[in-house]
mmCIF file of C-alpha atoms in Angstrom:
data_model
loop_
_atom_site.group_PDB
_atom_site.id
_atom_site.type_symbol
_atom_site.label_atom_id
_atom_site.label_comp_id
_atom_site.label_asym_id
_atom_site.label_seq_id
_atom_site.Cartn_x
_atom_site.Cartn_y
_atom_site.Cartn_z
ATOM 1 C CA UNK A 1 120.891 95.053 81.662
ATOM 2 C CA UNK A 2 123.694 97.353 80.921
ATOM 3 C CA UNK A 3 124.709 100.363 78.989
ATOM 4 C CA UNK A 4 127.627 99.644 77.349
ATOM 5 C CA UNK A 5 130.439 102.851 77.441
ATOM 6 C CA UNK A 6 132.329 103.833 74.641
ATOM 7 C CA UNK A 7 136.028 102.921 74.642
ATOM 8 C CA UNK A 8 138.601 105.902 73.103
ATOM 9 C CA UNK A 9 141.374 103.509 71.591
ATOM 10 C CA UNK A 10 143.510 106.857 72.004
ATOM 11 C CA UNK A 11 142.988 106.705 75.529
ATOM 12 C CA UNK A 12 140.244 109.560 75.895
ATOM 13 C CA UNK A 13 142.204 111.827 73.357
ATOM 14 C CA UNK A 14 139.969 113.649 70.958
ATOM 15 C CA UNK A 15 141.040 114.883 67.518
ATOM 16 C CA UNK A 16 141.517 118.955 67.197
ATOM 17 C CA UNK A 17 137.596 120.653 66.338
ATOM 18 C CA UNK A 18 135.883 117.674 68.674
ATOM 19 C CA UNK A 19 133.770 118.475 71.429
ATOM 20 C CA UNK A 20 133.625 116.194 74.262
ATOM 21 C CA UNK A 21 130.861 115.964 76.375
ATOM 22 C CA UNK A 22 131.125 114.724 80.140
ATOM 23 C CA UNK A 23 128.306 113.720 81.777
ATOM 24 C CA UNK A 24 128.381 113.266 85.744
ATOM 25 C CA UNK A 25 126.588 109.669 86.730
ATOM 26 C CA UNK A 26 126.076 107.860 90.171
ATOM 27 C CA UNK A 27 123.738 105.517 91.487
ATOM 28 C CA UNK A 28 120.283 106.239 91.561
ATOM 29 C CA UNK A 29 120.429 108.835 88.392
ATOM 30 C CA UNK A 30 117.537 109.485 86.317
ATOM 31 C CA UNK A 31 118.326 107.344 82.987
ATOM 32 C CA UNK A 32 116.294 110.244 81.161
ATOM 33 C CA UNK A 33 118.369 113.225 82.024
ATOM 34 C CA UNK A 34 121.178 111.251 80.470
ATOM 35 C CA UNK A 35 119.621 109.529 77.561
ATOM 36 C CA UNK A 36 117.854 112.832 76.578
ATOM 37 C CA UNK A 37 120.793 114.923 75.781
ATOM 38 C CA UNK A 38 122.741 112.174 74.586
ATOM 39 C CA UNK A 39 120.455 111.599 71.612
ATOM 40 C CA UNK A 40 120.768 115.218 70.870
ATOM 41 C CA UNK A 41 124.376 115.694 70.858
ATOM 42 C CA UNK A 42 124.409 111.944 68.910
ATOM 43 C CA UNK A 43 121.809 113.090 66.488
ATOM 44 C CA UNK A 44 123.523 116.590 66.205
ATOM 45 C CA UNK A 45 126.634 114.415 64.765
ATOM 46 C CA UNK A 46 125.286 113.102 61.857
ATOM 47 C CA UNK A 47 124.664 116.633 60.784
ATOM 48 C CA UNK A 48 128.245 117.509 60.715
ATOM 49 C CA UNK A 49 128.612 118.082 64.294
ATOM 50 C CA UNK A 50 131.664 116.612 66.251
ATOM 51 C CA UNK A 51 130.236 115.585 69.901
ATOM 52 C CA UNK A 52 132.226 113.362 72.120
ATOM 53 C CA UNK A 53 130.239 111.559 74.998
ATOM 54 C CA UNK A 54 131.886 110.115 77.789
ATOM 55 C CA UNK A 55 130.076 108.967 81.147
ATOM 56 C CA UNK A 56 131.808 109.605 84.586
ATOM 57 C CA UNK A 57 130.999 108.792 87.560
ATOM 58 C CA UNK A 58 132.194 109.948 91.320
ATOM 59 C CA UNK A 59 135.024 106.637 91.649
ATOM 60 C CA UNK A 60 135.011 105.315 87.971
ATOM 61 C CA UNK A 61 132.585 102.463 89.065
ATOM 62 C CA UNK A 62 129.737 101.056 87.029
ATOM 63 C CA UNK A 63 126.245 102.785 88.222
ATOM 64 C CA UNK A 64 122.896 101.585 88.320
ATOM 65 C CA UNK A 65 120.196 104.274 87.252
ATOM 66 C CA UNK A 66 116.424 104.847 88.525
ATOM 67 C CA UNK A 67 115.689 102.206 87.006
ATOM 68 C CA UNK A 68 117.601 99.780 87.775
ATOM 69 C CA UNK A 69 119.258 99.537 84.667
ATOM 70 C CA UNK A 70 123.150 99.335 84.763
ATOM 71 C CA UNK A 71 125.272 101.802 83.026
ATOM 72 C CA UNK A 72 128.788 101.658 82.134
ATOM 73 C CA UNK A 73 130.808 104.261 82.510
ATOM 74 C CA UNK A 74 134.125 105.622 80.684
ATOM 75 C CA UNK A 75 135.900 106.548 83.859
ATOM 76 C CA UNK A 76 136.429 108.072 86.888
ATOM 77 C CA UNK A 77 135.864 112.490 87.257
ATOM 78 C CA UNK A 78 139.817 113.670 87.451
ATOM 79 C CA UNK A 79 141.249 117.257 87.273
ATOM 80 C CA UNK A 80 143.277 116.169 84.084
ATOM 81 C CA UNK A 81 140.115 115.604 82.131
ATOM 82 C CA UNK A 82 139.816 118.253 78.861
ATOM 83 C CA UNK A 83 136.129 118.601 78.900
ATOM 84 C CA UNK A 84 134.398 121.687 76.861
ATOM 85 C CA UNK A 85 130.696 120.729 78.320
ATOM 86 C CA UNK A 86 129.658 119.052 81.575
ATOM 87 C CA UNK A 87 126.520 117.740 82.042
ATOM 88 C CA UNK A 88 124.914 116.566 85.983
ATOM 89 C CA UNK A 89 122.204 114.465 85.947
ATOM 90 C CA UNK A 90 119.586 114.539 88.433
ATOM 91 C CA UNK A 91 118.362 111.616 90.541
ATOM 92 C CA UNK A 92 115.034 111.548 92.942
ATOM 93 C CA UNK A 93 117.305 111.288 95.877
ATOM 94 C CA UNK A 94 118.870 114.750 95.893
ATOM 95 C CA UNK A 95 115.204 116.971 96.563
ATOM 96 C CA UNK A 96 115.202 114.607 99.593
ATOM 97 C CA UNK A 97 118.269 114.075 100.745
ATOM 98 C CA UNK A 98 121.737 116.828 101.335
ATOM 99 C CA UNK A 99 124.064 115.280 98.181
ATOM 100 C CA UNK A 100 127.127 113.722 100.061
ATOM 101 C CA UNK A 101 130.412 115.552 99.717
ATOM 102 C CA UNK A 102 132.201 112.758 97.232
ATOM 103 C CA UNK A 103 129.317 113.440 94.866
ATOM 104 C CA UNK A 104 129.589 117.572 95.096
ATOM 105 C CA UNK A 105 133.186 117.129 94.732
ATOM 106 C CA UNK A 106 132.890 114.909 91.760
ATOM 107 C CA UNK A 107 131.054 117.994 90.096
ATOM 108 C CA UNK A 108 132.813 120.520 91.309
ATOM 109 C CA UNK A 109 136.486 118.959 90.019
ATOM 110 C CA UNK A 110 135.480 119.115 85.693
ATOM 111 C CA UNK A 111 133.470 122.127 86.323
ATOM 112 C CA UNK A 112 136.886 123.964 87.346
ATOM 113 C CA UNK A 113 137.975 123.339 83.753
ATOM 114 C CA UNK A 114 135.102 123.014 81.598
ATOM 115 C CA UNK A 115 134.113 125.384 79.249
ATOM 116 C CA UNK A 116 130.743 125.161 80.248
ATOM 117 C CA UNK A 117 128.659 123.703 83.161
ATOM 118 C CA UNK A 118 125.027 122.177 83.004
ATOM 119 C CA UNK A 119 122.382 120.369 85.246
ATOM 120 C CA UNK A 120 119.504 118.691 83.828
ATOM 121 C CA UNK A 121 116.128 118.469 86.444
ATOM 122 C CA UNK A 122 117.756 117.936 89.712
ATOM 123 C CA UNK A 123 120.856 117.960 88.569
ATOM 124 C CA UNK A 124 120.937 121.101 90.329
ATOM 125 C CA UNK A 125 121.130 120.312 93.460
ATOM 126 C CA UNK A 126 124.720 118.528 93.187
ATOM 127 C CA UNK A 127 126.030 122.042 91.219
ATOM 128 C CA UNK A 128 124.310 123.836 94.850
ATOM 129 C CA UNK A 129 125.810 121.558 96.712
ATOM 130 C CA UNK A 130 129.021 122.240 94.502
ATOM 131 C CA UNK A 131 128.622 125.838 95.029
ATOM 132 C CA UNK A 132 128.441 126.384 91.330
ATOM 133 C CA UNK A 133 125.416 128.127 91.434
ATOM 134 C CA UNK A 134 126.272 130.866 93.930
ATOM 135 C CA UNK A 135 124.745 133.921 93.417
ATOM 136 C CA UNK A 136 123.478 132.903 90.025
ATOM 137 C CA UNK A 137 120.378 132.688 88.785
ATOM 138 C CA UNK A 138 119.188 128.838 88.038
ATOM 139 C CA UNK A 139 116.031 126.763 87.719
ATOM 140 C CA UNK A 140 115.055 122.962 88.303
ATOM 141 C CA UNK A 141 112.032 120.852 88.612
ATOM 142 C CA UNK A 142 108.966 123.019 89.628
ATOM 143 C CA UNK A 143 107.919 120.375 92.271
ATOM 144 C CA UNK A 144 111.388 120.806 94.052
ATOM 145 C CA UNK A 145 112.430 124.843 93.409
ATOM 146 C CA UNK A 146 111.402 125.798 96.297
ATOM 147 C CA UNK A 147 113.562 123.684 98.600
ATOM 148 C CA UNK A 148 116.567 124.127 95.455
ATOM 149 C CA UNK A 149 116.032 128.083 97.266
ATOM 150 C CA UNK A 150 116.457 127.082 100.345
ATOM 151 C CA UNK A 151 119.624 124.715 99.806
ATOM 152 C CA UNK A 152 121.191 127.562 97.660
ATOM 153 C CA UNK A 153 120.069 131.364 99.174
ATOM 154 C CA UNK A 154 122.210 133.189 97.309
ATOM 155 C CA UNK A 155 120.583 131.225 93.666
ATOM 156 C CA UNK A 156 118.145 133.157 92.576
ATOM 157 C CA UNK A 157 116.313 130.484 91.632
ATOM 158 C CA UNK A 158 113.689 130.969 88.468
ATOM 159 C CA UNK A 159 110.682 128.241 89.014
ATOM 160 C CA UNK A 160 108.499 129.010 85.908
ATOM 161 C CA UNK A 161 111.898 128.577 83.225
ATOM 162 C CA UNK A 162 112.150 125.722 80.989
ATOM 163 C CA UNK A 163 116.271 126.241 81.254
ATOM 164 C CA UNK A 164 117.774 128.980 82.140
ATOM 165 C CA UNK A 165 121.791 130.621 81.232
ATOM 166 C CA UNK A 166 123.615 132.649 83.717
ATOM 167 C CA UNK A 167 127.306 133.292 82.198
ATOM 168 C CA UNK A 168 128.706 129.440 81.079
ATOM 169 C CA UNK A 169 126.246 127.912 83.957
ATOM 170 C CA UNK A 170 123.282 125.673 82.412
ATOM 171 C CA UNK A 171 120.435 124.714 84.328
ATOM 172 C CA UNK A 172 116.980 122.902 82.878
ATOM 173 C CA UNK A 173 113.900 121.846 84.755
ATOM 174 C CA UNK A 174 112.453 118.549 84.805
ATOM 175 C CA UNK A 175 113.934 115.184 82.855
ATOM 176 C CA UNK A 176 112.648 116.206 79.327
ATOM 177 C CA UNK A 177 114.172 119.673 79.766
ATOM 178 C CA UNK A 178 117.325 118.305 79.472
ATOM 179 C CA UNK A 179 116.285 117.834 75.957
ATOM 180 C CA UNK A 180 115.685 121.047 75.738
ATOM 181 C CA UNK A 181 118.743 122.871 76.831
ATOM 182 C CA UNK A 182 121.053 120.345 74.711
ATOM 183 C CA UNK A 183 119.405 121.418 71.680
ATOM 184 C CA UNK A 184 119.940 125.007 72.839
ATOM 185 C CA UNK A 185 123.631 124.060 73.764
ATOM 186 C CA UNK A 186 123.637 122.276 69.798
ATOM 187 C CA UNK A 187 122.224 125.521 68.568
ATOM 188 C CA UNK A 188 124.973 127.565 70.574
ATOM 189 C CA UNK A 189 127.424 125.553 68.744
ATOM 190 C CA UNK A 190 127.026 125.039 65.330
ATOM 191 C CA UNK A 191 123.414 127.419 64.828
ATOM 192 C CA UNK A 192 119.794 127.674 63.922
ATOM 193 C CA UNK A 193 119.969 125.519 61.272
ATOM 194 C CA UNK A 194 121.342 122.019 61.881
ATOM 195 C CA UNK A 195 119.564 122.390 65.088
ATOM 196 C CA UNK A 196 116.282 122.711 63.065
ATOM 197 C CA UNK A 197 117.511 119.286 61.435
ATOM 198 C CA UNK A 198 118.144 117.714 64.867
ATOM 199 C CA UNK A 199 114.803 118.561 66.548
ATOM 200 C CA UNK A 200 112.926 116.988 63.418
ATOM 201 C CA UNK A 201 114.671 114.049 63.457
ATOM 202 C CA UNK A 202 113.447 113.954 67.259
ATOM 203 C CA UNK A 203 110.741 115.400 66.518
ATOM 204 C CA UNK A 204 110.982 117.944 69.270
ATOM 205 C CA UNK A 205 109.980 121.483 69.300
ATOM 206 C CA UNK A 206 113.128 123.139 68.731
ATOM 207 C CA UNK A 207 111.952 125.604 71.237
ATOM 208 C CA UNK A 208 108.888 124.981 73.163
ATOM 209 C CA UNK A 209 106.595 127.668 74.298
ATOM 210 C CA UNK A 210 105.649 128.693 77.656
ATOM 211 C CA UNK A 211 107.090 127.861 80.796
ATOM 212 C CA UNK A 212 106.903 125.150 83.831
ATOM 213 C CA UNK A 213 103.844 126.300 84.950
ATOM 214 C CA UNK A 214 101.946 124.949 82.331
ATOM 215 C CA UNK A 215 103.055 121.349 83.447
ATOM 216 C CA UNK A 216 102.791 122.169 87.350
ATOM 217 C CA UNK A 217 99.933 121.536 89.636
ATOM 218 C CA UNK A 218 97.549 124.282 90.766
ATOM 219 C CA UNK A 219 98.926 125.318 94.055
ATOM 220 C CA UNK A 220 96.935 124.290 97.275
ATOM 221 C CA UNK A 221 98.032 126.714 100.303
ATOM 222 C CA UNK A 222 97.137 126.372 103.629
ATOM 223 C CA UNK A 223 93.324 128.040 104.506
ATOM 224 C CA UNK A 224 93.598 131.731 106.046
ATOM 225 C CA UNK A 225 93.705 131.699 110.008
ATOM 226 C CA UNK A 226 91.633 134.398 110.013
ATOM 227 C CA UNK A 227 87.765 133.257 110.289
ATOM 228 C CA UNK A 228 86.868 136.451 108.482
ATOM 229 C CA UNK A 229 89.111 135.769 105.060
ATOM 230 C CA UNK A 230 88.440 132.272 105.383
ATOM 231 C CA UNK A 231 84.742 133.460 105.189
ATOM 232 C CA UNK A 232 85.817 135.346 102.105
ATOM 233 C CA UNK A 233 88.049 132.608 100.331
ATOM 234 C CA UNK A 234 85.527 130.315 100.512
ATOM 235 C CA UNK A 235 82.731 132.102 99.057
ATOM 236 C CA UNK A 236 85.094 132.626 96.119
ATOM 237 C CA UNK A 237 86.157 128.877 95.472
ATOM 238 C CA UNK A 238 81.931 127.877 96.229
ATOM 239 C CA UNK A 239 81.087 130.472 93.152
ATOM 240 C CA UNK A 240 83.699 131.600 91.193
ATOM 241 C CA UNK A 241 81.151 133.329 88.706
ATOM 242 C CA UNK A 242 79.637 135.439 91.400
ATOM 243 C CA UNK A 243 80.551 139.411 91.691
ATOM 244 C CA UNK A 244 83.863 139.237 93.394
ATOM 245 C CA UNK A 245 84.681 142.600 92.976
ATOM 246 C CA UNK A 246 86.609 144.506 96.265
ATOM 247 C CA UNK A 247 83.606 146.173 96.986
ATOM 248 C CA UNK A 248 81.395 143.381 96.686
ATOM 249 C CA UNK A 249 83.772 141.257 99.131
ATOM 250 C CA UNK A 250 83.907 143.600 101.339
ATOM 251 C CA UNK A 251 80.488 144.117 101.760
ATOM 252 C CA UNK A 252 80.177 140.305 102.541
ATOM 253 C CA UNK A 253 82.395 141.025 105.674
ATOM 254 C CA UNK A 254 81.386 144.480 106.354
ATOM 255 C CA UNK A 255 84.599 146.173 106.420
ATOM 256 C CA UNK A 256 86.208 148.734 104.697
ATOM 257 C CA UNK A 257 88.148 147.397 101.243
ATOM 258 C CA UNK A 258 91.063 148.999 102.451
ATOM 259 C CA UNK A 259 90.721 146.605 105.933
ATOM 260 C CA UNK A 260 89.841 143.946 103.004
ATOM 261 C CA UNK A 261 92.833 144.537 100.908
ATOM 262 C CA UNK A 262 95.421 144.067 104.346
ATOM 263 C CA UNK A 263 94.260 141.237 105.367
ATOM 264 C CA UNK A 264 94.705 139.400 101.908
ATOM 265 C CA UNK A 265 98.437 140.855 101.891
ATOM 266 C CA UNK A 266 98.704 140.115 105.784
ATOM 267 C CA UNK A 267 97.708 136.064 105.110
ATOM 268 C CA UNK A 268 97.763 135.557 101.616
ATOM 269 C CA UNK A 269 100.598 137.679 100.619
ATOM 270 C CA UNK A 270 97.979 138.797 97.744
ATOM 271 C CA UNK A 271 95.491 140.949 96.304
ATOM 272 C CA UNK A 272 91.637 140.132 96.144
ATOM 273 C CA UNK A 273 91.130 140.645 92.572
ATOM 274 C CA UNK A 274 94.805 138.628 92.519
ATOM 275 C CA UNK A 275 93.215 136.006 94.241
ATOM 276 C CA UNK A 276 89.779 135.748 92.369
ATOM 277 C CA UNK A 277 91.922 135.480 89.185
ATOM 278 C CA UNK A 278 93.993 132.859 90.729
ATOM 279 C CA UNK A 279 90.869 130.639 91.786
ATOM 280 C CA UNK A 280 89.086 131.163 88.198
ATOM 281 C CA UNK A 281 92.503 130.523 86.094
ATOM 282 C CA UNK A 282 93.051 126.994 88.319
ATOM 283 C CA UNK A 283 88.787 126.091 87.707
ATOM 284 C CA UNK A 284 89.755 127.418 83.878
ATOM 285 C CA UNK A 285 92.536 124.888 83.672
ATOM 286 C CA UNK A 286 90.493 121.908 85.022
ATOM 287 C CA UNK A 287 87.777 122.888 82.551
ATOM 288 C CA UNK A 288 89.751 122.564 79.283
ATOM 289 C CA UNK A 289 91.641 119.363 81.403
ATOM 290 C CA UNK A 290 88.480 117.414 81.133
ATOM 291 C CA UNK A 291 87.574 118.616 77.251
ATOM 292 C CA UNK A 292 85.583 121.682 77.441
ATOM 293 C CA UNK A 293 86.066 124.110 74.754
ATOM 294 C CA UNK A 294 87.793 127.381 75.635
ATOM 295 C CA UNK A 295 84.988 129.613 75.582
ATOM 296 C CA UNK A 296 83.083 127.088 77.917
ATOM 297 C CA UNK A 297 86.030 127.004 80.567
ATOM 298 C CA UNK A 298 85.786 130.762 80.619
ATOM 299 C CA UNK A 299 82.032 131.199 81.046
ATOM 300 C CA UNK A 300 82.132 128.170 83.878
ATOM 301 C CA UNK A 301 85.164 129.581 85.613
ATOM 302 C CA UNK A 302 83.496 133.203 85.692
ATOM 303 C CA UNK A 303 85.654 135.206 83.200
ATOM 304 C CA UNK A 304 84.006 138.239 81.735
ATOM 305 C CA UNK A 305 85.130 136.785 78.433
ATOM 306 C CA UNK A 306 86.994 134.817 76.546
ATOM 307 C CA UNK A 307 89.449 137.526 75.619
ATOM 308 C CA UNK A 308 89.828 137.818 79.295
ATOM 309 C CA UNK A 309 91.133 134.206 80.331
ATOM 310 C CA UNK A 310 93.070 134.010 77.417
ATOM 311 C CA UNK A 311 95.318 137.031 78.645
ATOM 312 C CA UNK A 312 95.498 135.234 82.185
ATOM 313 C CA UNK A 313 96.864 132.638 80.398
ATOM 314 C CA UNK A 314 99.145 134.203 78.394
ATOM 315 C CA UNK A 315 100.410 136.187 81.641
ATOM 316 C CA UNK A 316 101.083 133.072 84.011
ATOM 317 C CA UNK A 317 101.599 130.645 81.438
ATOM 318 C CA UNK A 318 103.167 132.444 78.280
ATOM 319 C CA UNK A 319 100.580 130.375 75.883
ATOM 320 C CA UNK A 320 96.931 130.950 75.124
ATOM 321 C CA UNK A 321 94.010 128.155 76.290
ATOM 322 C CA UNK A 322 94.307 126.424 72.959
ATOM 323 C CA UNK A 323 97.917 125.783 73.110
ATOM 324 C CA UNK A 324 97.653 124.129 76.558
ATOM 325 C CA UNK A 325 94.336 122.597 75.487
ATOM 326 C CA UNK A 326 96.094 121.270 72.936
ATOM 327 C CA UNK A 327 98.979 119.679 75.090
ATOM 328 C CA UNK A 328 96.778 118.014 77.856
ATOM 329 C CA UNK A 329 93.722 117.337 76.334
ATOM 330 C CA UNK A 330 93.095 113.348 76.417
ATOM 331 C CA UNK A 331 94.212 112.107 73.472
ATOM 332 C CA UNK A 332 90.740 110.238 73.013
ATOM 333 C CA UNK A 333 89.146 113.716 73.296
ATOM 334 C CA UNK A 334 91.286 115.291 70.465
ATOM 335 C CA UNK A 335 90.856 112.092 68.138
ATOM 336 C CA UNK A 336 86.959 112.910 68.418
ATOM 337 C CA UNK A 337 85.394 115.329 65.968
ATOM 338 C CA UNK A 338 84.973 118.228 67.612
ATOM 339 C CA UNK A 339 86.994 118.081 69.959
ATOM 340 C CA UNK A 340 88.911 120.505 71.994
ATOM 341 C CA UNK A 341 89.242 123.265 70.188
ATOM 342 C CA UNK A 342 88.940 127.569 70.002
#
């Protein structure tokens, strides 16, 4: 199966007021982080907007996504190319493997003389690689921003954004992000208003709230080394609705809180109260995960209140229990009366 490209019969010439849109392909791209945007820009057009798409790749050959879907391609990256918006797509292979230099230099070539640069999820890593994102601030998948840090040490890389602007350099976090930053990209363009129209049509959120952490994981580090903490840790994760106050924890250990408080920073690179919070927002997450209401998830997880977990969540996640009830809730739970709700 093939994507068919889109043949200029001026020869790649756009009229005067067009936009054209380049985005980067090669084998082994995710077909999302190019279909995404695509139907924005494409959907953006029948609102009055004037967006060109073309598809390059590295050598002007075909490529073959994730997927194994074949996608035709427009032509080859070159210097001569007028292009007011390039796009990189990412591809699984990138977190795992150093991009080779043909595909860096393939981004780094339009990027010299487009208006404005953009990755969408991994995409990223080729613009590193590129050194496009040197000493900028960026973002990418949350699974895969750490190591994005340690390809690119002068990024200062920004796990918890959605997308994220430094100067005329785009980056987005994972696949559906790309989404996101195109309609911000539309909205750049041509306003509030037809980018309203576009996200209906979509039916997107024309913004959406909160950040990656919402969609992420709860993080699992390594135990403590020292038998003490680990003492300490684990009374916490056995009963997170126990006292864990400093005093209280200390107590358990008998040593000072101050003694207490170092060796959380020494190990954990944290505070105890930080870390009690930590273990009750991850149980609190679970909770509503599996259908409880909000105010149950807060009395199970040991919040003082309600009012309490809801400003945790508001803090790490920028939306309150309801809202990510709301988006990861089974959908045969919300169908139910009753269901999830608060």
């Amino acid at each position: 199966m093939s994507i068919p490209a889109v043949r200029r019969p001026d020869g790649g010439r756009d009229r005067r007021g067009s936009h054209r849109v380049a985005i980067l392909v090669y084998d082994g791209v995710t077909l999302l982080d190019v279909a995404g945007p695509a139907e924005v820009f494409k959907e953006a057009n029948r609102f009055g907007a004037d967006y060109r798409i073309v598809l390059l790749s590295p050598t002007g050959a075909d490529v073959t996504s994730s997927l194994g879907i074949r996608m035709a391609v427009d032509g080859a990256v070159s210097p001569g190319h007028a292009i007011d918006t390039l796009l990189v797509a990412g591809s699984d292979h990138y977190p795992r493997a150093h991009v080779p230099a043909d595909l860096a230099d393939a981004a780094r070539i339009p990027a010299a003389v487009a208006g404005r640069v953009a990755s969408i999820c991994t995409g990223a890593f080729v613009l590193a690689a590129a050194g496009i994102l040197d000493g900028k601030r960026a973002t990418t998948h949350w699974r895969v921003a750490h190591e994005l840090a340690v390809r690119c040490p002068t990024c200062r890389v920004e796990p918890d954004a959605i997308y994220v602007r430094d100067g005329t350099t785009y980056t987005s976090a994972g696949v559906t992000a790309g989404i996101d930053l195109a309609l911000a990209l539309v909205e750049e363009d041509h306003g509030p208003d037809l980018t309203r129209d576009v996200a209906r049509v979509l039916v997107v959120y024309m913004q959406r709230a909160g950040g990656q952490s919402q969609f992420s994981a709860p993080l699992q580090g390594p135990p403590p080394r020292s038998p003490a903490l680990r003492r300490i840790t684990d009374l916490v994760t056995a009963d997170p609705r126990g006292d864990h106050s400093l005093a209280e924890l200390a107590k358990h250990l008998n040593v000072s809180t101050r003694h207490l408080t170092r060796l959380f920073h020494d190990e954990l690179s944290t505070t105890p109260a930080r870390y009690v919070e930590k273990i009750r927002f991850d149980l609190a997450r679970a909770l509503l995960d599996q259908g409880h209401t909000a105010t149950q998830a807060a009395t199970l997880a040991g919040f003082p209140s309600y009012e309490s977990m809801r400003r945790v969540f508001a803090h790490k996640l920028s939306i309150t229990p309801a809202a990510y009830q709301r988006r990861f809730s089974t959908a045969r739970r919300a169908r139910e009366p009753g269901g999830p709700h608060r």
